[in-house]
Short mmCIF file of C-alpha atoms in Angstrom, two decimals:
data_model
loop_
_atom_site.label_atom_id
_atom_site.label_comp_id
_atom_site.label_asym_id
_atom_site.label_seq_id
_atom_site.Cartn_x
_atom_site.Cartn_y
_atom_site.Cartn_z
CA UNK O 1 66.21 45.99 -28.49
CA UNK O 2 62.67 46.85 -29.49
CA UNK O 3 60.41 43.66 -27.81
CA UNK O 4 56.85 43.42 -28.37
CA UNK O 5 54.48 41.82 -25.59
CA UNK O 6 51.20 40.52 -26.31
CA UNK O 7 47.65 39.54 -24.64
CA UNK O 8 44.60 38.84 -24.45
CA UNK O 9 41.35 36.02 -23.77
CA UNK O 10 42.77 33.16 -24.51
CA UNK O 11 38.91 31.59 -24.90
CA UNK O 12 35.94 32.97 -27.24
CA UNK O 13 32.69 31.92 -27.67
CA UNK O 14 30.97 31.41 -31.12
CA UNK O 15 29.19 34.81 -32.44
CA UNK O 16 31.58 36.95 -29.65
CA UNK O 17 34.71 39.21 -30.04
CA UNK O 18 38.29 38.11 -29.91
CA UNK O 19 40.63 40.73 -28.91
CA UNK O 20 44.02 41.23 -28.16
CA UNK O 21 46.41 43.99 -27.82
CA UNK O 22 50.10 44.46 -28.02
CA UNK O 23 52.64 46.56 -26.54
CA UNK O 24 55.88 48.09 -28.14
CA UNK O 25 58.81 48.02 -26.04
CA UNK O 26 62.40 49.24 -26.40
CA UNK O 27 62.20 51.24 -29.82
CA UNK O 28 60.26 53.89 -31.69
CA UNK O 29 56.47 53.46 -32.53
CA UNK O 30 56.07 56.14 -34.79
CA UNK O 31 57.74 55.38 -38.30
CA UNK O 32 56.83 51.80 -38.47
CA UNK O 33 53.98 49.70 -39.33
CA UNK O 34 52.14 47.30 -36.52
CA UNK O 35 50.42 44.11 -38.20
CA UNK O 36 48.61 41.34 -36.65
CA UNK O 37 48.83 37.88 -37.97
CA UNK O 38 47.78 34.28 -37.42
CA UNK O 39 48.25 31.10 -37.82
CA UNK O 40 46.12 27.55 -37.65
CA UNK O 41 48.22 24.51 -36.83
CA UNK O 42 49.53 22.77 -39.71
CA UNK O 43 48.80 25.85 -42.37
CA UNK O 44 50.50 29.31 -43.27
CA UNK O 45 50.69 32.36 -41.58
CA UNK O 46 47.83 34.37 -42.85
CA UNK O 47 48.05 38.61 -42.26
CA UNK O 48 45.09 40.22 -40.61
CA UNK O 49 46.52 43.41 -41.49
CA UNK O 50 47.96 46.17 -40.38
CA UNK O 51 48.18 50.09 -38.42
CA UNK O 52 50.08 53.07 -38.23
CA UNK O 53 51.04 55.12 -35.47
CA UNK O 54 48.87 57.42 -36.54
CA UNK O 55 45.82 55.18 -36.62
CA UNK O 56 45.79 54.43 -40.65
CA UNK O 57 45.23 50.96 -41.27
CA UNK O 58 45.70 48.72 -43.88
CA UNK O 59 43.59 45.47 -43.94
CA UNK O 60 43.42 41.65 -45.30
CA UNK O 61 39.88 42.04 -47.66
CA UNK O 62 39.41 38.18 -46.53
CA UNK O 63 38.52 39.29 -43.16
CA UNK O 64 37.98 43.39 -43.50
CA UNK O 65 33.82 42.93 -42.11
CA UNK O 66 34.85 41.81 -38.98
CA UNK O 67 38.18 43.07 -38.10
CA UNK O 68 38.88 46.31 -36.94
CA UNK O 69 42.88 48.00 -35.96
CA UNK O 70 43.25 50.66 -33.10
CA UNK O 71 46.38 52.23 -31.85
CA UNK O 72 46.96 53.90 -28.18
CA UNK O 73 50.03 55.65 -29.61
CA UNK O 74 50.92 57.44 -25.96
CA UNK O 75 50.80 53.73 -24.44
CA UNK O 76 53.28 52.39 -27.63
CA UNK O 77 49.79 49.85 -28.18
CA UNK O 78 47.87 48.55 -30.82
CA UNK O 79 45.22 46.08 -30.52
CA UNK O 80 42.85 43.58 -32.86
CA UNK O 81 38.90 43.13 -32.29
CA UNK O 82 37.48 40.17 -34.68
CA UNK O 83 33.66 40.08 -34.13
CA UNK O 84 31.11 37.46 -34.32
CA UNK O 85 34.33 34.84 -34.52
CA UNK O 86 33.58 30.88 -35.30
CA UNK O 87 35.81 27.84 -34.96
CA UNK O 88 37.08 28.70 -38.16
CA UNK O 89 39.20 31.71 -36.57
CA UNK O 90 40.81 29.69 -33.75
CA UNK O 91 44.56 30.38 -34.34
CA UNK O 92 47.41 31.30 -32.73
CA UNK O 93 47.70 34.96 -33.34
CA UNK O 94 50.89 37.25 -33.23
CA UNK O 95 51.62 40.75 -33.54
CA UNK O 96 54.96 41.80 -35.56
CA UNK O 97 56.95 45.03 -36.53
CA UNK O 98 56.71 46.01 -40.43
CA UNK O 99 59.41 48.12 -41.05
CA UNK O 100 59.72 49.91 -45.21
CA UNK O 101 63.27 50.19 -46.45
CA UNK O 102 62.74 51.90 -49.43
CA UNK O 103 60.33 49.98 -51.57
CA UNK O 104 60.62 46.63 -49.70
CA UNK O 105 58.90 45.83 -46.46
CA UNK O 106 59.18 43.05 -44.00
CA UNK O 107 58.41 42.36 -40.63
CA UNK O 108 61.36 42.24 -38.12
CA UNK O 109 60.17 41.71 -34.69
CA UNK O 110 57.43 39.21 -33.40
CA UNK O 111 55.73 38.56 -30.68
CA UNK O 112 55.34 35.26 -28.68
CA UNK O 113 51.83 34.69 -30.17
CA UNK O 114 48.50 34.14 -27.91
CA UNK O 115 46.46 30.91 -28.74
CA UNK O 116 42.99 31.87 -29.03
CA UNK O 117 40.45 28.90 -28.84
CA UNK O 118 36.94 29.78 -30.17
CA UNK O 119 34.50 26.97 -28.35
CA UNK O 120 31.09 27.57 -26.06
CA UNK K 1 45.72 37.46 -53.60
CA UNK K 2 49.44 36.28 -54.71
CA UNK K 3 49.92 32.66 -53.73
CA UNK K 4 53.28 31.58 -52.77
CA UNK K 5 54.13 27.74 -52.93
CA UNK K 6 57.09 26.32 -51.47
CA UNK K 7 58.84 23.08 -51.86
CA UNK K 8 59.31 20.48 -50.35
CA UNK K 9 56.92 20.58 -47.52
CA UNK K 10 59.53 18.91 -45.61
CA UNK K 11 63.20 18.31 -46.20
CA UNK K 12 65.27 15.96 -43.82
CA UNK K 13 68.81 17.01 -43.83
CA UNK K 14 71.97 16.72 -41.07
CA UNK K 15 74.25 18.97 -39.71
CA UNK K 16 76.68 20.29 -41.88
CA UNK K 17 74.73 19.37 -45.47
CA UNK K 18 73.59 22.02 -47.94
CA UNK K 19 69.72 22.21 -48.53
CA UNK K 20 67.90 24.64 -50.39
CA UNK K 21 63.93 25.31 -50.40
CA UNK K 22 62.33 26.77 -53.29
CA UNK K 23 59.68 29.60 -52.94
CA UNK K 24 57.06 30.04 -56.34
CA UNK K 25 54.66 33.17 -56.84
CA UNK K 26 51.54 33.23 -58.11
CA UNK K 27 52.75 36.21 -60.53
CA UNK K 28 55.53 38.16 -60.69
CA UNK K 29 56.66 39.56 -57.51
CA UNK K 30 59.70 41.31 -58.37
CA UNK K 31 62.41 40.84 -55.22
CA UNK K 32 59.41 41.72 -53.04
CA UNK K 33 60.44 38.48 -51.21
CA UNK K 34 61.39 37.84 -47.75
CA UNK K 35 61.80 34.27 -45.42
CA UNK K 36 61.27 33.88 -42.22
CA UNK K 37 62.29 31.09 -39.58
CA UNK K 38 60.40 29.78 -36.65
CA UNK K 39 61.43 27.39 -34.25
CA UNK K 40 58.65 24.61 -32.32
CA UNK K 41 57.14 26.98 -29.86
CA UNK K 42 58.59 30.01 -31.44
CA UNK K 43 57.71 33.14 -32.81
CA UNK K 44 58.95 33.31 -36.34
CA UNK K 45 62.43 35.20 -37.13
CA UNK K 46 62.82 37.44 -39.67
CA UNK K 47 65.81 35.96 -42.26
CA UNK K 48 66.12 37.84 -45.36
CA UNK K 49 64.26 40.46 -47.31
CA UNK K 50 64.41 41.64 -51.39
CA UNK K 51 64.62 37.97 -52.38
CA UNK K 52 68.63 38.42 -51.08
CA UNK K 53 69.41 40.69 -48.49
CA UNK K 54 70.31 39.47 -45.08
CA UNK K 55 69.68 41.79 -42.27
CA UNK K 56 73.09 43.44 -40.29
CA UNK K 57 74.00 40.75 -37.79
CA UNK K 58 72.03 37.60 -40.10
CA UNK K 59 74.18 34.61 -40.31
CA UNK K 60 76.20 34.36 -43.79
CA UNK K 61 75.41 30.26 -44.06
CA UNK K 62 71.92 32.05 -45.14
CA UNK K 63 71.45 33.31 -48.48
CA UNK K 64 68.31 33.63 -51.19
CA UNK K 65 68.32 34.22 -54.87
CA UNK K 66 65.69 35.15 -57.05
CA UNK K 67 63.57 37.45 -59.00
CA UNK K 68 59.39 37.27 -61.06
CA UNK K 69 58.52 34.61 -59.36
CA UNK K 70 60.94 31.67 -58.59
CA UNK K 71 62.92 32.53 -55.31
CA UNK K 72 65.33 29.91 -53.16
CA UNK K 73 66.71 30.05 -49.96
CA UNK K 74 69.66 27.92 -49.23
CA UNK K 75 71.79 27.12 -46.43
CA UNK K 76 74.99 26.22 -46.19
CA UNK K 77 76.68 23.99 -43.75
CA UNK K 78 73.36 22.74 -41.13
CA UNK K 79 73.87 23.54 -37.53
CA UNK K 80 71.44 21.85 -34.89
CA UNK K 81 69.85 25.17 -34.09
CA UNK K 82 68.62 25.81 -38.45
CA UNK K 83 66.57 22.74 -37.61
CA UNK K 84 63.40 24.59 -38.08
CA UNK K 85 59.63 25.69 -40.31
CA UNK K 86 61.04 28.11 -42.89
CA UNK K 87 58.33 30.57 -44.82
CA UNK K 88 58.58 33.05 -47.67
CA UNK K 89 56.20 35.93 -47.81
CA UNK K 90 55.65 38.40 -50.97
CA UNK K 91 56.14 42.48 -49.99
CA UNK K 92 54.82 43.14 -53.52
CA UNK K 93 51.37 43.94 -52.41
CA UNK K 94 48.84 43.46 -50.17
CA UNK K 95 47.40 41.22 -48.68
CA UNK K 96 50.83 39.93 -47.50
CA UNK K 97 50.98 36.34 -48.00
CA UNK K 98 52.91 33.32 -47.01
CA UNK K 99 54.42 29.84 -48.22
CA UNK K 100 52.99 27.01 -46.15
CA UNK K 101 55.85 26.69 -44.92
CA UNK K 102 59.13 24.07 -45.29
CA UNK K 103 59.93 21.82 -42.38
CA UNK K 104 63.12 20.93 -41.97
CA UNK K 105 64.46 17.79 -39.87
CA UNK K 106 67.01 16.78 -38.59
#
């Protein structure tokens, strides 16, 4: 049963870099698709984007200046930096499995999702 | 981006009733359509994908309909634990996006 495990500061300041990385546990890494996500109380989910084992990423052009996807394939890992971060990106923020069955895609496994407060 | 809409926002409902939340796309999305669950406190469980497909193992009171861009998800007979936020999301292209999201109450 593939699990994912998340982490990361919990607590940014203004004009600093969130970041956050996730670990793959239980199932393959390679032939899948590792997103990060987020979402502010009360509103959607909004996707950050998202990386392949290889390191070929995919992102959300809402947020593409400051975000950038990495993957530690021989540690099953993938992780999120957001620079120069506001209030605006305080969210809880999740990593998930996207998996591609033919022409449709969704994501099948989540993580438990680290609140990440930006305040000085 | 696509927008996806869902109504209601919230639904109240009781164990063993029928309810059904509606999912609208911006444009046409195909069956590019998948829903989601999340419980309070939860990360968010993945439901159905192509607007109808539940995945092996997915209970059978779940089931979606759809196609372009009106999509429903309906359940049949409410048990305490479908008491839950319910999203859709469009697969059609990226960015991803997401409903806001149905809350249903007991």
């Amino acid at each position: 049963q593939v699990q994912l495990q998340q982490w990361g500061a919990g607590l940014v300041k203004p004009s600093e870099t969130l970041s956050l990385t996730c670990a793959v546990f239980g199932g393959s890494f390679s032939g899948h698709y590792w997103s990060w996500l987020r979402q502010v109380p009360g509103k959607g989910l909004e996707w950050i984007g998202e990386i392949t084992h290889s390191g070929s990423a995919t992102y959300n052009p809402s947020l593409r200046s400051r975000v950038t996807l990495s993957v530690d394939a021989s540690k099953n890992q993938f992780s999120l930096r957001v620079t120069a971060v506001t209030a605006a990106d305080t969210a809880l923020y999740s990593c998930a499995r996207g998996v591609r069955e033919g022409y449709y895609y969704y994501m099948d496994v989540w993580g438990n999702g680290t609140t990440v407060t930006v305040s000085s | 981006d696509i927008q996806m809409t869902q109504s209601p926002s919230s639904l109240s409902a009781s164990v063993g009733d029928r309810v059904t939340i509606t999912c609208r796309a911006s444009q046409s999305i195909s069956t590019y359509l998948n829903w989601y669950q999340q419980r309070p406190g939860k990360a968010p469980k993945f439901l159905i994908y192509a607007a109808s497909i539940l995945p092996r193992g997915g209970p059978s009171r779940f089931s979606g309909s759809g196609s372009g861009t009106d999509f429903t998800l309906t359940i049949t007979s409410l048990q305490p634990e479908d008491f839950a936020t319910y999203f859709c999301q469009q697969s059609y292209r990226t960015p991803y996006t997401f409903g806001q999201g149905t809350k249903l109450e007991i």
